[in-house]
Coordinates of C-alpha atoms and ligand atoms in Angstrom, one line a residue:
M30 CA 73.3 139.5 173.8
I31 CA 73.5 143.3 174.0
D32 CA 72.3 145.1 170.9
Y33 CA 74.6 148.1 170.6
K34 CA 73.0 149.1 167.3
K35 CA 69.7 149.4 169.0
L36 CA 71.2 151.3 171.9
A37 CA 72.9 153.8 169.6
G38 CA 69.7 154.3 167.7
E39 CA 68.9 155.0 164.0
K40 CA 70.7 158.3 163.7
I41 CA 74.0 156.7 164.7
N42 CA 73.4 153.5 162.7
S43 CA 73.0 155.5 159.5
L44 CA 76.0 157.7 160.2
I45 CA 78.7 157.5 157.5
P46 CA 82.0 158.1 159.2
Y47 CA 84.4 160.8 157.9
Q48 CA 86.9 159.3 155.5
P49 CA 90.4 160.7 156.1
G50 CA 93.1 160.7 153.5
K51 CA 95.2 157.5 153.5
P52 CA 98.3 157.9 155.7
I53 CA 101.6 157.7 153.8
K54 CA 103.0 154.9 156.1
E55 CA 99.9 152.7 155.4
L56 CA 100.3 153.0 151.6
E57 CA 104.0 152.3 151.8
R58 CA 103.3 149.2 153.8
E59 CA 100.5 148.0 151.4
L60 CA 102.6 148.6 148.3
G61 CA 105.9 147.6 149.8
I62 CA 107.4 150.9 148.6
K63 CA 109.2 153.9 150.1
E64 CA 108.8 157.5 149.3
A65 CA 105.0 157.7 148.7
I66 CA 103.7 161.2 148.7
K67 CA 100.5 162.4 150.3
L68 CA 98.6 165.3 148.7
A69 CA 95.3 164.3 150.2
S70 CA 94.5 166.2 153.4
N71 CA 95.5 169.8 152.7
E72 CA 98.3 169.7 155.1
N73 CA 101.3 171.9 155.1
P74 CA 104.0 170.3 152.9
L75 CA 106.8 172.2 154.6
G76 CA 106.6 170.2 157.8
V77 CA 106.7 171.8 161.2
S78 CA 108.4 175.1 161.9
E79 CA 111.8 174.7 163.6
K80 CA 110.7 177.3 166.2
V81 CA 107.7 175.2 167.0
I82 CA 109.8 172.1 167.4
K83 CA 112.2 173.9 169.8
A84 CA 109.4 175.4 171.9
V85 CA 107.5 172.1 172.2
T86 CA 110.6 170.0 173.0
E87 CA 111.5 172.4 175.8
A88 CA 108.0 172.1 177.2
L89 CA 107.8 168.3 177.3
H90 CA 109.2 167.9 180.8
E91 CA 106.2 169.7 182.2
M92 CA 103.7 167.4 180.7
N93 CA 102.9 165.9 184.1
R94 CA 100.8 169.0 184.6
Y95 CA 97.3 169.6 183.3
P96 CA 97.2 172.2 180.5
L97 CA 95.9 175.8 181.1
G98 CA 92.2 175.3 180.7
D99 CA 91.8 178.9 179.5
A100 CA 94.8 178.8 177.2
F101 CA 95.9 182.0 178.9
Y102 CA 99.2 182.7 177.1
L103 CA 97.9 181.6 173.7
R104 CA 94.8 183.7 174.2
Q105 CA 96.9 186.8 174.9
E106 CA 99.1 186.1 171.9
L107 CA 96.2 185.5 169.5
S108 CA 94.2 188.4 170.8
H109 CA 97.2 190.7 170.0
F110 CA 97.7 189.1 166.7
L111 CA 94.1 189.4 165.6
N112 CA 93.4 192.6 167.5
V113 CA 90.3 191.2 169.2
D114 CA 89.2 191.0 172.8
P115 CA 90.5 187.8 174.4
A116 CA 87.0 187.1 175.7
R117 CA 85.8 186.7 172.1
I118 CA 88.1 183.7 171.5
I119 CA 87.5 180.0 172.2
F120 CA 90.1 177.3 171.4
G121 CA 89.3 173.7 170.3
T122 CA 91.2 170.5 169.4
G123 CA 91.1 171.6 165.8
S124 CA 88.3 173.7 164.4
N125 CA 86.5 170.3 164.2
E126 CA 85.9 170.6 167.9
I127 CA 84.5 174.1 167.5
I128 CA 82.0 172.7 165.0
E129 CA 81.0 170.1 167.5
L130 CA 80.8 172.5 170.4
A131 CA 78.6 174.9 168.4
I132 CA 76.2 172.1 167.4
R133 CA 76.0 170.6 170.9
T134 CA 75.6 174.1 172.5
F135 CA 73.0 175.7 170.2
V136 CA 71.2 173.0 168.1
K137 CA 68.2 171.6 170.0
P138 CA 66.1 168.6 169.2
G139 CA 64.0 169.3 166.1
E140 CA 66.4 172.0 164.9
H141 CA 69.0 171.6 162.1
V142 CA 72.1 173.1 160.6
M143 CA 72.6 174.1 157.0
S144 CA 75.5 174.4 154.6
Y145 CA 76.1 174.4 150.9
A146 CA 77.1 171.3 148.9
P147 CA 79.7 170.2 148.2
S148 CA 81.4 171.3 151.4
F149 CA 83.0 170.0 154.5
S150 CA 81.2 166.7 155.4
V151 CA 82.0 167.1 159.1
Y152 CA 79.1 169.6 159.6
G153 CA 76.6 166.9 158.6
I154 CA 78.4 164.1 160.6
I155 CA 78.4 166.0 163.8
A156 CA 74.8 167.3 163.3
Q157 CA 73.6 163.7 162.8
A158 CA 75.6 162.4 165.8
N159 CA 73.9 165.1 167.9
G160 CA 70.5 163.9 166.8
N161 CA 70.0 166.7 164.3
S162 CA 70.5 166.9 160.6
C163 CA 72.3 169.1 158.0
K164 CA 70.3 170.6 155.1
W165 CA 72.7 170.7 152.1
I166 CA 71.9 173.4 149.5
P167 CA 73.4 172.8 146.0
T168 CA 75.9 175.3 144.6
K169 CA 75.6 177.1 141.3
E170 CA 77.8 176.8 138.2
R171 CA 81.4 176.0 139.0
F172 CA 80.5 175.4 142.6
K173 CA 79.7 179.1 143.4
V174 CA 77.6 179.5 146.5
D175 CA 73.9 180.1 145.7
F176 CA 73.0 182.6 148.3
E177 CA 69.4 183.0 147.0
K178 CA 68.8 179.3 147.4
L179 CA 70.3 179.4 150.9
K180 CA 68.0 182.3 151.8
D181 CA 65.0 180.4 150.5
A182 CA 65.9 177.4 152.5
I183 CA 66.2 179.1 155.9
E184 CA 63.5 178.0 158.4
D185 CA 62.7 178.9 162.0
T186 CA 64.5 175.7 163.0
T187 CA 67.7 176.5 161.0
R188 CA 70.0 177.2 164.0
I189 CA 73.5 177.3 162.4
I190 CA 74.6 177.9 158.9
F191 CA 78.1 176.7 158.2
L192 CA 79.8 178.6 155.4
A193 CA 83.3 177.4 154.5
N194 CA 85.2 180.3 152.9
P195 CA 87.2 179.4 150.9
N196 CA 85.3 176.1 150.5
N197 CA 86.7 172.6 150.9
P198 CA 86.7 170.6 148.5
T199 CA 86.3 173.2 145.8
G200 CA 88.6 176.1 146.8
V201 CA 85.9 178.5 145.7
Y202 CA 85.2 181.7 147.8
F203 CA 82.4 184.2 148.2
N204 CA 83.2 187.9 148.5
S205 CA 82.5 190.6 151.0
D206 CA 79.4 192.0 149.2
E207 CA 77.8 188.5 148.8
L208 CA 78.3 187.8 152.5
T209 CA 77.0 191.1 153.8
D210 CA 73.9 190.9 151.6
F211 CA 73.3 187.4 153.0
L212 CA 73.9 188.4 156.6
N213 CA 71.4 191.3 156.2
F214 CA 68.8 188.6 155.4
V215 CA 69.6 185.9 157.9
P216 CA 67.3 186.0 161.0
K217 CA 69.1 187.1 164.2
E218 CA 68.6 183.8 165.9
T219 CA 70.3 181.8 163.1
I220 CA 74.0 181.6 163.8
V221 CA 76.4 181.9 160.8
M222 CA 79.7 180.1 161.3
L223 CA 82.2 181.2 158.8
D224 CA 84.8 178.4 158.5
E225 CA 88.0 180.1 157.4
A226 CA 90.4 177.1 157.7
Y227 CA 92.3 178.2 154.6
I228 CA 92.2 182.0 155.0
E229 CA 96.0 182.5 155.0
Y230 CA 96.2 181.3 151.4
V231 CA 93.6 183.7 150.1
D232 CA 94.7 186.4 147.7
A233 CA 91.4 187.7 146.4
A234 CA 91.1 191.4 147.2
D235 CA 87.4 191.3 147.8
F236 CA 87.5 188.4 150.4
P237 CA 85.4 189.3 153.5
D238 CA 87.2 190.6 156.6
S239 CA 84.9 188.6 158.8
L240 CA 86.3 189.6 162.2
K241 CA 85.1 193.2 161.4
L242 CA 81.5 191.8 161.0
I243 CA 81.1 190.4 164.5
D244 CA 80.2 193.7 166.1
K245 CA 77.5 194.5 163.5
Y246 CA 76.2 190.9 163.3
P247 CA 76.3 189.3 166.8
N248 CA 75.1 186.0 165.1
V249 CA 78.4 185.7 163.2
M250 CA 81.3 183.5 164.4
T251 CA 84.6 182.9 162.6
M252 CA 86.4 179.6 162.9
R253 CA 90.1 179.2 162.0
T254 CA 92.7 176.6 162.4
F255 CA 96.4 176.1 163.0
S256 CA 96.3 172.9 160.9
K257 CA 97.0 174.4 157.5
A258 CA 99.4 177.4 156.9
Y259 CA 100.7 177.1 160.5
G260 CA 101.6 173.4 159.9
L261 CA 100.2 172.1 163.1
A262 CA 97.5 169.5 161.9
G263 CA 98.9 166.8 164.2
F264 CA 98.7 168.9 167.3
R265 CA 95.0 169.5 166.8
I266 CA 94.3 173.2 167.5
G267 CA 91.9 175.7 166.1
Y268 CA 89.7 178.5 167.4
A269 CA 86.6 180.6 166.9
V270 CA 86.1 184.3 167.4
G271 CA 82.6 185.6 168.1
N272 CA 80.2 187.6 170.2
I273 CA 81.2 187.4 173.9
E274 CA 78.0 185.9 175.1
G275 CA 78.0 183.3 172.3
I276 CA 81.6 182.4 173.1
D277 CA 80.6 182.2 176.8
M278 CA 77.9 179.6 176.0
L279 CA 80.4 177.5 174.0
N280 CA 82.8 177.6 176.9
R281 CA 80.2 176.1 179.2
V282 CA 80.0 173.0 177.0
R283 CA 83.8 172.8 176.4
Q284 CA 85.7 170.3 178.4
P285 CA 88.0 172.0 180.9
F286 CA 91.3 170.8 179.4
N287 CA 90.3 170.3 175.8
V288 CA 93.4 171.7 174.2
N289 CA 96.6 170.0 175.4
M290 CA 99.5 172.1 176.6
V291 CA 101.9 171.0 173.8
A292 CA 99.4 172.3 171.2
Q293 CA 99.0 175.6 173.0
I294 CA 102.8 176.1 173.1
A295 CA 103.1 175.0 169.5
A296 CA 100.4 177.5 168.5
I297 CA 102.2 180.4 170.3
A298 CA 105.5 179.6 168.5
A299 CA 103.7 179.2 165.2
I300 CA 102.1 182.6 165.4
E301 CA 105.5 184.1 166.2
D302 CA 107.2 182.3 163.3
K303 CA 105.9 184.7 160.7
E304 CA 108.6 183.7 158.2
F305 CA 107.4 180.0 158.2
V306 CA 103.8 181.1 157.4
R307 CA 105.1 183.5 154.7
R308 CA 107.1 180.7 153.2
S309 CA 104.1 178.3 153.3
I310 CA 102.0 180.8 151.5
K311 CA 104.7 181.5 148.9
V312 CA 105.3 177.8 148.2
N313 CA 101.5 177.3 147.9
R314 CA 101.2 180.2 145.4
E315 CA 104.0 178.9 143.3
G316 CA 102.6 175.4 143.4
K317 CA 99.2 176.7 142.3
V318 CA 100.7 178.4 139.3
Y319 CA 102.7 175.3 138.4
L320 CA 99.6 173.0 138.7
Y321 CA 97.3 175.3 136.8
K322 CA 99.8 175.3 133.9
A323 CA 100.2 171.6 134.0
F324 CA 96.5 171.0 134.0
K325 CA 96.1 173.4 131.0
E326 CA 98.8 171.5 129.1
L327 CA 97.0 168.2 129.9
G328 CA 93.7 169.7 128.7
L329 CA 92.1 169.2 132.2
D330 CA 89.5 171.6 133.6
Y331 CA 90.1 172.7 137.1
I332 CA 88.3 174.9 139.6
E333 CA 90.2 178.1 140.5
T334 CA 91.2 177.9 144.1
Q335 CA 91.8 180.3 147.0
A336 CA 93.1 177.5 149.2
N337 CA 96.0 175.0 149.3
F338 CA 94.3 172.4 147.1
I339 CA 92.8 172.1 143.6
L340 CA 89.7 170.2 142.4
V341 CA 90.6 168.9 138.9
N342 CA 88.3 167.2 136.4
V343 CA 90.2 164.0 135.4
G344 CA 87.2 162.2 133.8
D345 CA 87.0 159.2 136.0
G346 CA 88.0 160.3 139.5
K347 CA 87.9 156.9 141.1
K348 CA 90.1 155.3 138.5
V349 CA 92.7 158.1 138.5
F350 CA 92.7 158.1 142.3
D351 CA 93.3 154.3 142.4
N352 CA 96.0 154.4 139.7
L353 CA 97.8 157.3 141.4
L354 CA 97.7 155.2 144.6
K355 CA 99.4 152.4 142.8
E356 CA 102.1 154.9 141.8
G357 CA 102.6 156.0 145.4
V358 CA 100.7 159.2 145.2
I359 CA 97.8 159.8 147.5
V360 CA 95.2 162.4 146.4
R361 CA 91.5 162.5 147.3
F362 CA 88.5 161.1 145.5
L363 CA 85.3 162.7 146.9
G364 CA 82.6 160.2 146.1
P365 CA 79.8 160.0 143.5
A366 CA 78.7 163.6 143.7
L367 CA 82.1 164.6 142.4
K368 CA 82.9 161.5 140.4
E369 CA 84.8 163.2 137.6
Y370 CA 87.2 164.9 140.0
V371 CA 90.1 164.4 142.3
R372 CA 91.2 166.9 144.8
V373 CA 95.0 167.4 145.1
S374 CA 96.6 169.3 147.9
I375 CA 99.3 171.6 146.7
G376 CA 102.7 170.2 147.8
T377 CA 106.3 171.2 147.6
Q378 CA 107.6 171.8 144.1
E379 CA 109.1 168.3 144.1
E380 CA 105.9 166.7 145.2
N381 CA 103.9 168.6 142.6
Q382 CA 106.2 167.5 139.9
I383 CA 106.0 163.8 140.9
F384 CA 102.2 164.1 141.0
V385 CA 102.1 165.7 137.5
N386 CA 104.4 163.1 136.0
K387 CA 102.4 160.2 137.4
L388 CA 99.2 161.8 136.3
K389 CA 100.5 162.3 132.8
K390 CA 101.5 158.7 132.7
I391 CA 98.1 157.4 133.9
L392 CA 96.1 159.7 131.6
S393 CA 98.2 158.7 128.5
K394 CA 97.3 155.0 129.2
G395 CA 93.6 156.0 129.1
Ligands
PLP12 C1 86.7 173.6 155.7 C2 87.4 173.0 156.8 N1 87.0 173.3 158.1 C3 87.6 172.7 159.1 C4 88.6 171.8 159.0 C5 89.1 171.1 160.2 O1 90.4 171.5 160.5 P1 91.0 171.2 161.9 O2 90.0 170.4 162.8 O3 92.2 170.4 161.6 O4 91.3 172.5 162.5 C6 89.0 171.4 157.7 C7 90.1 170.4 157.5 O5 90.4 169.9 156.5 C8 88.4 172.0 156.6 O6 88.7 171.7 155.4

């Protein structure tokens, strides 16, 4: 008998896989209901832009061909949009792949990555899968990043620090002054990856302009995604912007055809459909105001968010999560470290109302 566990080794055996939000179809099948709603994975509730659908549909007949390995047209489009040198950009199958590429490229045996907790669990999963580990540094009151603790924790072997801004699952952000103070402290050979998956939703005036920092701090890279405000989560496409030499190293590890052609075409159309992104941001802002008000009326404490989801203290997170599921509403329970909370993605106004009504019903039953 072959012992696959032994072959994989201890690091893989002890790996706890990422838990995605439950798919709508699965819940509907389980409960035998229709019209379940999913507010669990911070997806865009407006669907896919019509312009994206048109561009992608037209391109389908060419899918016998390999994609452009260098994403030439998308690179041109994004470089104009962001006003950065095209050689500073790398694309991935979601920013998840960029996280993986960065760890595989730069984190050697005996080195580790670091982040603050709670944050995006994928940093730790990929580090562990690569034979490394993630040092999680606790946050301060109301989940604010504790930069002093992060500074104290940096070692010679800390190769990458992942800083989600705004953070997932809390929606909390750090400002420009906090970031520059930290970057002035971080050793040159520790890479700081700013994970800005939710940047389009940010309205804080003092939020860092990270792309401007890359010249001054060559160890900084910014990751972004088309999965959220651009509505392309299912296409799997994200990117990073960084120092040319750093990006070149990532490109050596990247598979030649990592981003499929449909995703590249979708992303070009999504950048061009500015109206869709504007509408997504507007719906999110209105949803945020509505949910804040509803939580206040219900006497629930919530964490102020700069993203498209809200962490709300419901007392017993698991129970409320389970009861919402039974009502056909999928939110996210985030495990024992956040046991009093659920995280709800901001949906359409109709979805938000359904969620609030079901939540009221559940809480009134105790
Ligand atoms: C903080 C953060 N980073 C990265 C991602 C990954 O996004 P994707 O791989 O879809 O680009 C997510 C997705 O939820 C996220 O919350």
